Coordinates of C-alpha atoms and ligand atoms in Angstrom, one line a residue:
X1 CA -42.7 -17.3 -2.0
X2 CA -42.7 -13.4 -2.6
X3 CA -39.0 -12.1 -1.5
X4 CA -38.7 -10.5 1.9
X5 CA -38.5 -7.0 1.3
X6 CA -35.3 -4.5 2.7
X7 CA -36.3 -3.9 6.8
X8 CA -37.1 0.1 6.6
X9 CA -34.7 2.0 9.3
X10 CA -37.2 2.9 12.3
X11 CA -36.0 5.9 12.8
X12 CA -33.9 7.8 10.3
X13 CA -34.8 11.3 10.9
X14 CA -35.5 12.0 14.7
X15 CA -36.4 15.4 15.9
X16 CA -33.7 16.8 18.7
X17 CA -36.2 16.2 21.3
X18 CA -36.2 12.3 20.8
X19 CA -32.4 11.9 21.2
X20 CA -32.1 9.2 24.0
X21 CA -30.7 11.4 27.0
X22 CA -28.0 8.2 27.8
X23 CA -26.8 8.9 24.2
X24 CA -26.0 13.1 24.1
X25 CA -22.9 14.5 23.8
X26 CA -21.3 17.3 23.5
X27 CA -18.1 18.1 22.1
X28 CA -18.1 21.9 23.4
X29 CA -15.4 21.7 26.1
X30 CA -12.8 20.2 24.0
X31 CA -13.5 22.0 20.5
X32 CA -10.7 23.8 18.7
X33 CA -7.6 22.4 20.7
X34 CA -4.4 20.3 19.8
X35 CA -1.4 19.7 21.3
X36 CA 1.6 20.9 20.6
X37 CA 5.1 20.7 22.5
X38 CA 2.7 19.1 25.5
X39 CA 0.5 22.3 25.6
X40 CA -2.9 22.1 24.9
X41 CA -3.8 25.4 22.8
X42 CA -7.3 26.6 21.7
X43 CA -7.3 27.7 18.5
X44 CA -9.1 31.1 17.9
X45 CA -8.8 30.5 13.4
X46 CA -11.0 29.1 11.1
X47 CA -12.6 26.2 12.1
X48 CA -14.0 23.0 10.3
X49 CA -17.8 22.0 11.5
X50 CA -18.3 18.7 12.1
X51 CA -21.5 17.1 10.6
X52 CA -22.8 13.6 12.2
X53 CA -24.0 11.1 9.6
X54 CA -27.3 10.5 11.9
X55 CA -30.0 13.1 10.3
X56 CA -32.3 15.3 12.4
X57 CA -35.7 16.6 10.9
X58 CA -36.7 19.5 13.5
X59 CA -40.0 20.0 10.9
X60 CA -37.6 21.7 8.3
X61 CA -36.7 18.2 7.1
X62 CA -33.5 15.9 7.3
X63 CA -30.7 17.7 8.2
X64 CA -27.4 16.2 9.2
X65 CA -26.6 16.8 12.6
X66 CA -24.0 19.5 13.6
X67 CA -21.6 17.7 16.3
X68 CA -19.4 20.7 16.5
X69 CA -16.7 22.5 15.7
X70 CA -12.5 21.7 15.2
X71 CA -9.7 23.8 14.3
X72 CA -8.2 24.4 10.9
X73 CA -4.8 25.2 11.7
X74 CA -2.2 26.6 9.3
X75 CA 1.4 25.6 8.2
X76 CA 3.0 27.6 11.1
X77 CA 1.2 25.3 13.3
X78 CA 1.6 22.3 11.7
X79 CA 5.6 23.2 11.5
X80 CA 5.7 24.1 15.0
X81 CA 4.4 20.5 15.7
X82 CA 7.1 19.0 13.8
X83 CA 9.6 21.1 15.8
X84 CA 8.5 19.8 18.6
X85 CA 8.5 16.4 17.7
X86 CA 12.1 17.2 15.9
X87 CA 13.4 18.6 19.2
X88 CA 11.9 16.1 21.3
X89 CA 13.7 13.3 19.4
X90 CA 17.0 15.7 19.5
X91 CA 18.5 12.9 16.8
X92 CA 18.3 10.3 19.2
X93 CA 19.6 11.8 22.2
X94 CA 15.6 13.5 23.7
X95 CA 15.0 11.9 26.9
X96 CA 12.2 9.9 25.2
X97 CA 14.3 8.1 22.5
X98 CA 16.8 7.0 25.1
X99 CA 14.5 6.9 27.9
X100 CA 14.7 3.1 29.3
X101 CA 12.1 0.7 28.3
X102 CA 10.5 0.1 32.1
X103 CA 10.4 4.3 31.7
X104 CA 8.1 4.2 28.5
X105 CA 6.6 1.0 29.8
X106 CA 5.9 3.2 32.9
X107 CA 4.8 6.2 31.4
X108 CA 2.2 4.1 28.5
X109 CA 0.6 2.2 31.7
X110 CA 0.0 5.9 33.6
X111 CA -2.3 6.3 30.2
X112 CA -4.4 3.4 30.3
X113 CA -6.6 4.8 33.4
X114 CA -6.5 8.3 31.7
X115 CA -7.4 6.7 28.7
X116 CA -10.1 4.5 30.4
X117 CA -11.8 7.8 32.0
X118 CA -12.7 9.4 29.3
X119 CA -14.3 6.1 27.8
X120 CA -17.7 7.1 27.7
X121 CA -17.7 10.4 25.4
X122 CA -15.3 8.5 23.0
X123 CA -17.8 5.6 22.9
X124 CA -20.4 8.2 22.1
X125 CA -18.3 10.6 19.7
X126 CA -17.7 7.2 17.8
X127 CA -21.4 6.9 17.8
X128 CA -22.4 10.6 16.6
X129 CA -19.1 10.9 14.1
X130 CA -19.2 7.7 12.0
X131 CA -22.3 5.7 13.3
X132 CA -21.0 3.1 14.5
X133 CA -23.3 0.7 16.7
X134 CA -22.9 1.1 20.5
X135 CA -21.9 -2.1 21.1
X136 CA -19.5 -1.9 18.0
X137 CA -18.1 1.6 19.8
X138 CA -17.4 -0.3 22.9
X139 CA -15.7 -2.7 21.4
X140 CA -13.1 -0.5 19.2
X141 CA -12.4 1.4 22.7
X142 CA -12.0 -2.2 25.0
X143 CA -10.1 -3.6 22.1
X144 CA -7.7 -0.8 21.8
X145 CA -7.1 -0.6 25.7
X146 CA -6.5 -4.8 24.9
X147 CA -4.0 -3.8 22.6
X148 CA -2.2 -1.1 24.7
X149 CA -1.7 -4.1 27.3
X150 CA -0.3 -6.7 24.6
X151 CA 1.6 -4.0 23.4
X152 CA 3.2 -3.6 27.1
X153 CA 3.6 -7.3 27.5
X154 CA 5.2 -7.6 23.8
X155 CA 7.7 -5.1 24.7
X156 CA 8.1 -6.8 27.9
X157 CA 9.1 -9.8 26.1
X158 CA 10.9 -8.4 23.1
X159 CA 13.6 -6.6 26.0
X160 CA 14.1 -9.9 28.0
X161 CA 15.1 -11.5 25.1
X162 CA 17.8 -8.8 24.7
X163 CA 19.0 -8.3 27.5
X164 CA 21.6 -10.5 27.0
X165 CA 25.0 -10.8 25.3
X166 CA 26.4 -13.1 22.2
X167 CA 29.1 -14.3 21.8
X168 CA 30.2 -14.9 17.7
X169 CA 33.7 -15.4 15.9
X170 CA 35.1 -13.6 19.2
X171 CA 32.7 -10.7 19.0
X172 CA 30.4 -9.7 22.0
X173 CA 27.3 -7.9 21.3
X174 CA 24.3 -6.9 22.5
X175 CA 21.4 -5.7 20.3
X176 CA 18.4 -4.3 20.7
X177 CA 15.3 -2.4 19.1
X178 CA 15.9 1.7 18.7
X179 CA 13.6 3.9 17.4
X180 CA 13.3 5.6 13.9
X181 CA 13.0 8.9 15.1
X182 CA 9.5 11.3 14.2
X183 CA 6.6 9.4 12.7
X184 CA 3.9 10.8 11.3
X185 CA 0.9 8.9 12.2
X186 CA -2.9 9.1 10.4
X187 CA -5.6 6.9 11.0
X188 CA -8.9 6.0 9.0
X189 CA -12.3 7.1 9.4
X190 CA -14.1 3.2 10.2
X191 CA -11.5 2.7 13.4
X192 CA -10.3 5.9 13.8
X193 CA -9.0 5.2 17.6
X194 CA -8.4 1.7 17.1
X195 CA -6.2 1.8 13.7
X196 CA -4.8 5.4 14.4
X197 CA -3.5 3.7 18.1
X198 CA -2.3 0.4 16.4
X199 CA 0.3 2.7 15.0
X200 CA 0.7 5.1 17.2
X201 CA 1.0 3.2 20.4
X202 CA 3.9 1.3 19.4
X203 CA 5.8 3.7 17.4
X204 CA 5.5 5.7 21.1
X205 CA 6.6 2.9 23.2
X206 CA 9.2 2.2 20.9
X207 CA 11.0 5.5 21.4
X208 CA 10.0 7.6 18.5
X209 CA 8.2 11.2 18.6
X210 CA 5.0 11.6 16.7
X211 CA 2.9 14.2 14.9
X212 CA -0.5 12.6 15.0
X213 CA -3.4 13.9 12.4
X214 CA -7.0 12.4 13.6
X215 CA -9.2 11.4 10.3
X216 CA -12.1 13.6 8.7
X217 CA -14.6 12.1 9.9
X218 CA -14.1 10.2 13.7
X219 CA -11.8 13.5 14.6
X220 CA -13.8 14.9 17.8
X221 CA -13.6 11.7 19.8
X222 CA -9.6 12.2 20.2
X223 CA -9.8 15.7 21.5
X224 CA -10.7 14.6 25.3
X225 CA -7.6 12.2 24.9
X226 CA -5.5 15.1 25.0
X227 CA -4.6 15.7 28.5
X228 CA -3.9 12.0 29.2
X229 CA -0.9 12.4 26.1
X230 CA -0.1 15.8 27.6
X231 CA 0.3 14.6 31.4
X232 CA 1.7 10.7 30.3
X233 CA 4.5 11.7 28.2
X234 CA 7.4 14.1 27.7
X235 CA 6.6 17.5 26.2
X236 CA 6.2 17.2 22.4
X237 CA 6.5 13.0 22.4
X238 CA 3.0 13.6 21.2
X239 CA 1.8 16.2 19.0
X240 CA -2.1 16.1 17.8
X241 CA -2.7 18.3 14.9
X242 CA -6.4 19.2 12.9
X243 CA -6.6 21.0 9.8
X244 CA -6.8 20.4 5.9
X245 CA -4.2 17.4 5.0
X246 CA -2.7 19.7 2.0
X247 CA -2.4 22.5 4.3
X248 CA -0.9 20.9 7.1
X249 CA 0.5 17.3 6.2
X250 CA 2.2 18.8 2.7
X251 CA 4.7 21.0 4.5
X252 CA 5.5 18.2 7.4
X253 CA 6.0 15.5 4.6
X254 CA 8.4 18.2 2.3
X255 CA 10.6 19.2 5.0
X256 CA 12.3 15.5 4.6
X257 CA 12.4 15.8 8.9
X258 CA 9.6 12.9 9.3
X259 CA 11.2 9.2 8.8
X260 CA 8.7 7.0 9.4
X261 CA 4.8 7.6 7.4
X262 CA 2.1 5.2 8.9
X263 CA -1.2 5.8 7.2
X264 CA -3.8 3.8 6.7
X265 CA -6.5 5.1 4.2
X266 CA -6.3 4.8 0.1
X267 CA -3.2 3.7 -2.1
X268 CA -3.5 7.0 -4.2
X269 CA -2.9 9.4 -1.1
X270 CA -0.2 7.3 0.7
X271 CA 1.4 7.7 -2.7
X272 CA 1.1 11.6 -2.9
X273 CA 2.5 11.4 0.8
X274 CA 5.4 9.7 0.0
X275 CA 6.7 11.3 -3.1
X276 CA 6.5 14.5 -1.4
X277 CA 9.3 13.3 0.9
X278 CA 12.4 15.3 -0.5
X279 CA 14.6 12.0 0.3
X280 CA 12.1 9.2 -0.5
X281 CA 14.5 6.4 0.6
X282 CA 14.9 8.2 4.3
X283 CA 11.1 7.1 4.9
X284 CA 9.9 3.8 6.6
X285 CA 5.8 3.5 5.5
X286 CA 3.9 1.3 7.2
X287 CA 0.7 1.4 5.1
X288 CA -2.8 0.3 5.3
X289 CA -4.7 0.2 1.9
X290 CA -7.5 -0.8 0.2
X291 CA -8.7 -4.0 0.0
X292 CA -11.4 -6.4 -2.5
X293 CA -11.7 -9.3 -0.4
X294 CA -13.3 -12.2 -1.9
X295 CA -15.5 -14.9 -0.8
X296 CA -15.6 -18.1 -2.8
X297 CA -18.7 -20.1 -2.2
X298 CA -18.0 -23.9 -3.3
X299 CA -20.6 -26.5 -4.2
X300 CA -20.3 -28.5 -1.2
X301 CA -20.8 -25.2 1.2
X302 CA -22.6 -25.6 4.3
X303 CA -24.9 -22.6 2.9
X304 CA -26.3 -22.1 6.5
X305 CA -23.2 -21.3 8.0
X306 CA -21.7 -19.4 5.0
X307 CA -24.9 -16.9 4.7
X308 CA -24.2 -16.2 8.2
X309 CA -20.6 -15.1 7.7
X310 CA -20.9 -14.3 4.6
X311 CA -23.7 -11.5 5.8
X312 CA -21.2 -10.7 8.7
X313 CA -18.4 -10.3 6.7
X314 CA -19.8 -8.3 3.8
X315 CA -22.2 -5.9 6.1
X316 CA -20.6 -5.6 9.5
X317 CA -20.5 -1.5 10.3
X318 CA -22.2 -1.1 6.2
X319 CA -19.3 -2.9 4.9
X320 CA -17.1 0.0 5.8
X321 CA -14.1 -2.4 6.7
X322 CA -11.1 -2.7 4.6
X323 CA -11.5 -6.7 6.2
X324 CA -15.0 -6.5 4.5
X325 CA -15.8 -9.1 1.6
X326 CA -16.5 -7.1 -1.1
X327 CA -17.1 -9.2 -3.5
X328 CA -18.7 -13.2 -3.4
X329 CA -17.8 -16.1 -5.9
X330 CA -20.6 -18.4 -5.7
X331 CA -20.5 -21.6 -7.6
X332 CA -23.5 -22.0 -10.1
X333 CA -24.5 -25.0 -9.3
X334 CA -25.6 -23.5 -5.6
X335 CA -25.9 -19.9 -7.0
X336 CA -30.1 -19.4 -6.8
X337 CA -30.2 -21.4 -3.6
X338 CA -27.0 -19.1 -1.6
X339 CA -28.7 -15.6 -3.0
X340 CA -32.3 -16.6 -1.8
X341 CA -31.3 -17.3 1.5
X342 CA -28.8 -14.6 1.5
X343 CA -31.2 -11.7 0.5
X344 CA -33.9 -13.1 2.9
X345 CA -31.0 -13.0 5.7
X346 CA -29.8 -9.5 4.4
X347 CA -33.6 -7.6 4.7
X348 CA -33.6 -9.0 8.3
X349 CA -30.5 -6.9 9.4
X350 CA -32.5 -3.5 11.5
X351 CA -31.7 -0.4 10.4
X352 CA -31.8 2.7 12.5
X353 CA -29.7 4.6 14.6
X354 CA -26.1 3.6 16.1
X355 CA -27.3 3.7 19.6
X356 CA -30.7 1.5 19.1
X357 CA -30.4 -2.2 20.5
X358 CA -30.3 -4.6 17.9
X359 CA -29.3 -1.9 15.4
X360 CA -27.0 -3.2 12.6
X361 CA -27.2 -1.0 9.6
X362 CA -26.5 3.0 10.2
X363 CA -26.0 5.9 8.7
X364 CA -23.2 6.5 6.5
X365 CA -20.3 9.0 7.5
X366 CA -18.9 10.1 4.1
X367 CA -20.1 12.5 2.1
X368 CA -22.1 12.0 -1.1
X369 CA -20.8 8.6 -0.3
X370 CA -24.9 6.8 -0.7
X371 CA -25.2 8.6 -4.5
X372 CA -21.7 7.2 -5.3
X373 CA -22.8 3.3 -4.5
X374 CA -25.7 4.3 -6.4
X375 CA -23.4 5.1 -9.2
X376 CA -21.6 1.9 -9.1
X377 CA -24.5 0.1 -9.1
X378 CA -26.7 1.7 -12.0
X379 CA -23.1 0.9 -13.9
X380 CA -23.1 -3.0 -13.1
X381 CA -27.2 -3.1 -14.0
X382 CA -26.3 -1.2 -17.2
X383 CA -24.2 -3.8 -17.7
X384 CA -26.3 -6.9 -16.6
X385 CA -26.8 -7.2 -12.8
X386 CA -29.6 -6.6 -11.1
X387 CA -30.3 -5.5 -7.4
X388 CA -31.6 -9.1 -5.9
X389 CA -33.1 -7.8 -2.7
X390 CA -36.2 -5.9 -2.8
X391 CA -35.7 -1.7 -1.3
X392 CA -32.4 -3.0 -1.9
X393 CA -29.7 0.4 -2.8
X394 CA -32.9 3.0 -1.6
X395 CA -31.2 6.0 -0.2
X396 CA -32.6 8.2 2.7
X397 CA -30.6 11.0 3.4
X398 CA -27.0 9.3 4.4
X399 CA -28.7 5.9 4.7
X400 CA -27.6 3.3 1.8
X401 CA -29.9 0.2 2.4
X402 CA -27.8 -2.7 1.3
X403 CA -28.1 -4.1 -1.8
X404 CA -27.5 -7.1 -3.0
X405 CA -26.0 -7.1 -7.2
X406 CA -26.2 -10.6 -9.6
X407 CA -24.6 -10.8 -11.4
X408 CA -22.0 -8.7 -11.6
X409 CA -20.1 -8.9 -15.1
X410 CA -15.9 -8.5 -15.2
X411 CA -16.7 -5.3 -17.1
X412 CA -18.3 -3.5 -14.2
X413 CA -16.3 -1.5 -11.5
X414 CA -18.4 -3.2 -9.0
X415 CA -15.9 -5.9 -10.2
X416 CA -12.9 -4.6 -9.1
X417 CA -12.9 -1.4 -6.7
X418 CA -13.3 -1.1 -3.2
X419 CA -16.7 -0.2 -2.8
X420 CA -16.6 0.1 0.9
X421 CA -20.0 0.3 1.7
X422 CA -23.1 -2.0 2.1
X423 CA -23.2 -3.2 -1.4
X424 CA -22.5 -7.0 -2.3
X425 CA -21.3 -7.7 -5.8
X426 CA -22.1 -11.5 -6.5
X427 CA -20.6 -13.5 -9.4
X428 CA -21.0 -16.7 -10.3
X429 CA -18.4 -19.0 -11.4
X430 CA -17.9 -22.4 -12.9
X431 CA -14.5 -23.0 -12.4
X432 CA -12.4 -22.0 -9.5
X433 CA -9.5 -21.2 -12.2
X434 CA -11.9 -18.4 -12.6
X435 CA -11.8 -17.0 -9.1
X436 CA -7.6 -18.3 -8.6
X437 CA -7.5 -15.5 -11.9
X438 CA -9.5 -12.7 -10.6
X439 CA -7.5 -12.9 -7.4
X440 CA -3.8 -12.7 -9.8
X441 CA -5.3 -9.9 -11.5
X442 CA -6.9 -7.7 -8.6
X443 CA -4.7 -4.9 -7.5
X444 CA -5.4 -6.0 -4.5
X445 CA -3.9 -8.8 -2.1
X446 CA -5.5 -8.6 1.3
X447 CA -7.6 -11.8 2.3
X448 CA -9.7 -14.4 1.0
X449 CA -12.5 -16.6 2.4
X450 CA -13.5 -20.0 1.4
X451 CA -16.5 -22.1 2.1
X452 CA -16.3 -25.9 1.3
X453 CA -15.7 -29.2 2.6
X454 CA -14.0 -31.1 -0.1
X455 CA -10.0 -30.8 1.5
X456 CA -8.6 -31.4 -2.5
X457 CA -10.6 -28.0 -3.8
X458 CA -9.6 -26.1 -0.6
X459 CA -5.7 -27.3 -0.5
X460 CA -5.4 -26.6 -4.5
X461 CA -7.3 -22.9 -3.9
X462 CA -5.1 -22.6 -0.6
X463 CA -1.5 -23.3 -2.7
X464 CA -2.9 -21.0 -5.5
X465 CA -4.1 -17.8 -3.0
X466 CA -1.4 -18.1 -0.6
X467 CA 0.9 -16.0 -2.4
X468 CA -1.3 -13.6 -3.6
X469 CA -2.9 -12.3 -0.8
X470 CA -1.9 -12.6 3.2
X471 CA -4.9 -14.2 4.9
X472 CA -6.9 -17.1 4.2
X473 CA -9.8 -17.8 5.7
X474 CA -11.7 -21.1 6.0
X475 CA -15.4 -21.1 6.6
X476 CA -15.4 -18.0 8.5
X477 CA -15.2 -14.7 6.7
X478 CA -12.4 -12.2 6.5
X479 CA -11.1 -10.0 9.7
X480 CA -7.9 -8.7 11.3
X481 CA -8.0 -10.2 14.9
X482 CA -6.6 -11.6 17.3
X483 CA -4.7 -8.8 17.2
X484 CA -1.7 -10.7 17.7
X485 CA -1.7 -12.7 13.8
X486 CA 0.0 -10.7 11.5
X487 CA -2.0 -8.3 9.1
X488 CA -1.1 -7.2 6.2
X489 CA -1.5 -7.4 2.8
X490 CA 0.3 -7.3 -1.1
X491 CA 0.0 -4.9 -4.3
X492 CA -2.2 -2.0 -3.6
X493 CA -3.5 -3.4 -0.4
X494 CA -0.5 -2.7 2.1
X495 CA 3.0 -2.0 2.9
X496 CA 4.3 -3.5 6.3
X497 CA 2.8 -5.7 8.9
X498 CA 1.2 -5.2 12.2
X499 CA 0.5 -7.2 14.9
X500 CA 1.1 -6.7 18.6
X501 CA 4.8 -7.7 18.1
X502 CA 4.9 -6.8 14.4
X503 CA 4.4 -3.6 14.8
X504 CA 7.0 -3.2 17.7
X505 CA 9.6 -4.3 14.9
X506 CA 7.8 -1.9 11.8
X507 CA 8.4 1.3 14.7
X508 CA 12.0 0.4 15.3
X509 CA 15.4 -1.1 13.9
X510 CA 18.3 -3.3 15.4
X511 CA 21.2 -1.6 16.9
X512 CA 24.0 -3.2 18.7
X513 CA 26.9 -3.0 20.8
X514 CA 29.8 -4.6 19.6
X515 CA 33.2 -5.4 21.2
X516 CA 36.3 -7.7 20.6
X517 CA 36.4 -10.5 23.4
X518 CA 39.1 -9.2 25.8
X519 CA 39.7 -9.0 29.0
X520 CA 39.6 -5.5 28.8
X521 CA 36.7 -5.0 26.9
X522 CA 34.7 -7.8 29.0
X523 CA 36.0 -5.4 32.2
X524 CA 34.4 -1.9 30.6
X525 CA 31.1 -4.1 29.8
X526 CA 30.7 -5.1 33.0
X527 CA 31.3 -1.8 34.9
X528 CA 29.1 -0.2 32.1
X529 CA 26.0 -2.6 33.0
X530 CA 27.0 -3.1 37.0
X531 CA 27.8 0.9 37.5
X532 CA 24.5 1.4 35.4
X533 CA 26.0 3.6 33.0
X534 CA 24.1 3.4 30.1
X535 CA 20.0 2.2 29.3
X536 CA 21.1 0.5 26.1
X537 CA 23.7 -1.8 27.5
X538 CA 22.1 -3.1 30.3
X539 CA 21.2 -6.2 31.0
X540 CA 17.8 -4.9 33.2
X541 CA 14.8 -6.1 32.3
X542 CA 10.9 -6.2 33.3
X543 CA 8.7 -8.9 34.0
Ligands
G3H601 O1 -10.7 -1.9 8.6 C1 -9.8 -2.6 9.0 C2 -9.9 -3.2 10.4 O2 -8.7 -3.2 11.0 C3 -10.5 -4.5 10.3 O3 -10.6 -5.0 11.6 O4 -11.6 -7.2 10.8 O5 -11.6 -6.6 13.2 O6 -13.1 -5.4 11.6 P1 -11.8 -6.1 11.8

């Protein structure tokens, strides 16, 4: 049977004119502003176009699409956010930081609707910015509202359980969750409202003050969030900066003021960020890094059901996902049959645009990012792979059309880095000792997925992964959600976990009260909580 060849995108390079009306947007009446010191300022300075990954061909040929414009601010600005932030905090004592927790709570569910009105243009930004699929869009947005909820209810929780007092070796106390004081928050570009909000939302509820810098690319979609931080929260609780990260994140990161880092993006930067801080042990990270999640395909696999994840997890938005497999062991003895159906189930995927129903491989956002696959690949077939998939790897403009590479040798960097993108490396293997050593070896320690039946081969691969990466999956391939298991990942691949209640606990630390049992003390306890004197002790909570 000749091989089913890559599907051809419908409709790579529409003229203006064929835009979808439903699917315009314009990014004109938010372009150039941040927030700083809960003022919304238009910046008037150099400014940084923003380029959609979705080309246009107006009859001069392919051009990427110009979304618009944002501001490239300057040190001063990006010190005068962390002023703000600084003074906000005032060491603790800023109305935010000791704010009571039915007060944030309060203030973070006054968002939500805000949040929820300007769904639509966000939905569409995240579209037009990084091409993500429209139903892919909606589902970043619902899932982040979903996760501003849990967040409330974790908190909720968290303060009912402390709302109490102990008793131990004669010793009262009371403790409870305080915050770490200003955080610097940065998202990536492949959920750049979803990831930047999984951090930011609880570092906010927890007490802390931020300085927020959107991604490169996936930056326009958080400018119409702007007024709902400006009206929700305390001036300079939230702080939204654009520019150039050396120009604007070095100085922050040098003055030593910011104590906690969360960043999610690549090991490398969130290493330059860190030793920049003047006092490196002052700084709580909580990092998302790269990942090279494998599959291992066993020789009992119910290859139906593992070509269908298996395509899911490697090519969901192009692969862009640090959850991605990026990389599939597949055992010899079932290697020809697993890469015939999984090519033939790989050129069905439609290409086209973000918005187009049915539409599962888009344009990519990065730049130059299609001739750097192609780079990886020409290395592993110059060192014995081969692209499986007919129009497999054949660029168009920003489209990458996935390919499929067998096999790929342990001398190849398609091997080991993060490719992040719609390739799929496929080795074979004979042995799972093989696949338990590339796993030890990797600098990464994310996740794992296995296919297989046999519970012996899956219990002696469970005990030999579990302590290498954070995740294992079982016939289903690799993903963060629900949102409430913990994700996070060893080596190169993370620092920290999050999780709805995780990340409550990486945003804060324990502080208590602490008295010697006496009548005395037991009397200024209780006039402190009855008289309502302070909103640490207390024993109010929320339901
Ligand atoms: O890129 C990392 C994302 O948090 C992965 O989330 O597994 O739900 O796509 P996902």
């Amino acid at each position: 049977m000749k091989p089913t060849t890559q599907q051809k995108p419908t409709s790579l390079f529409l003229a203006h004119a064929e835009i979808p009306p439903e699917v315009r947007v314009s990014s004109e009446p938010y372009e150039m502003r941040y927030l700083i010191d809960g003022q919304i300022r238009t910046w008037t300075g150099p400014a940084q176009d923003i380029y959609s990954p979705v080309c246009l061909d107006d009859g001069q040929g392919p051009k990427r699409y110009k979304l618009g414009r944002c501001a490239l601010l300057t040190e001063k600005e990006a010190l005068e956010a962390l002023d703000a932030a600084c003074r906000a905090y005032a060491d603790g004592r800023g109305e935010w930081p000791t704010a009571s927790v039915a007060h944030r709570i309060a203030c973070l569910q006054a968002f939500i609707p805000r949040m929820q009105a300007v769904r639509s243009v966000v939905v569409k930004l995240l579209m037009w910015e990084i091409g993500k699929t429209l139903p892919d869009a909606e589902k970043e947005f619902d899932r982040t509202v979903d996760y501003i909820r849990a967040t409330i209810d974790a908190l909720k929780e968290t303060d009912r359980a402390a709302s109490k007092f102990a008793i131990e070796q004669g010793i009262i106390g009371q403790v409870r969750r305080s915050p770490l004081g200003v955080v610097l928050c940065m998202g990536p570009f492949n959920y750049p409202l979803n990831e930047t909000y999984t951090t930011l939302i609880p570092a906010l509820i927890m007490g802390n003050t931020l300085i927020v810098k959107p991604p490169k690319y996936g930056t326009l979609l958080h400018l119409p969030l702007l007024e709902a931080f400006r009206d929700s929260f305390p001036k300079g609780v939230v702080n939204m900066i654009w520019g150039d990260g050396k120009t604007i994140i070095t100085p922050i990161i040098k003055s030593g003021r910011i104590n906690v880092l969360a960043f999610i993006g690549t090991s490398k930067v969130a290493d330059l960020l860190r030793q920049q801080h003047p006092i490196p042990h002052r700084l709580r990270c909580v990092l998302g890094l790269e990942a090279k999640n494998p599959a291992v395909i066993l020789p009992d696999a119910d290859l139906d059901m593992t070509v269908r994840e298996c395509v899911l997890g490697s090519l969901s938005y192009n692969g862009q996902r640090c959850t991605a497999l990026k990389i599939l062991f597949v055992h010899r003895s079932v290697a020809d049959r697993f890469l015939k159906a999984f090519s033939e189930a790989v050129a069905k995927l439609p290409a086209g645009m973000p918005w187009e129903p049915g539409v599962q491989l888009t344009p990519l956002p990065e730049d130059g990012k299609p001739e750097w696959l192609k780079s990886l690949v020409d290395e592993a077939i110059a060192k014995g792979a081969r692209i499986i998939n007919p129009g497999g790897g054949e660029i168009q403009g920003t489209y990458y059309a996935p390919a499929v590479v067998y096999p790929v040798r342990s001398d190849a960097q398609l091997y080991h880095v993060e490719q992040f993108g719609p390739i799929v490396p496929v080795a074979p293997f004979d042995d799972v000792e093989e696949v338990l050593d590339y796993v030890a070896k990797s600098n990464y320690g994310a996740q794992v997925s296995l296919f297989g039946q046999d519970p012996a081969t899956l219990g002696r691969l469970i005990d030999g992964l579990v302590n290498q990466v954070c995740r294992i999956n079982l016939n289903a391939q690799c993903q963060r959600g629900p949102d409430t298991f913990p994700f996070t990942g060893r080596k190169d691949s993370a620092e920290g976990t999050l999780s709805v209640s995780d990340a409550l606990r990486a945003f804060s630390i324990r502080s208590l009260v602490a008295a010697k049992q006496s009548p005395g003390n037991e009397q200024i306890i209780r006039d402190i909580v009855t008289g309502r004197r302070s909103k640490f002790l207390t024993t109010d909570f929320i339901f």
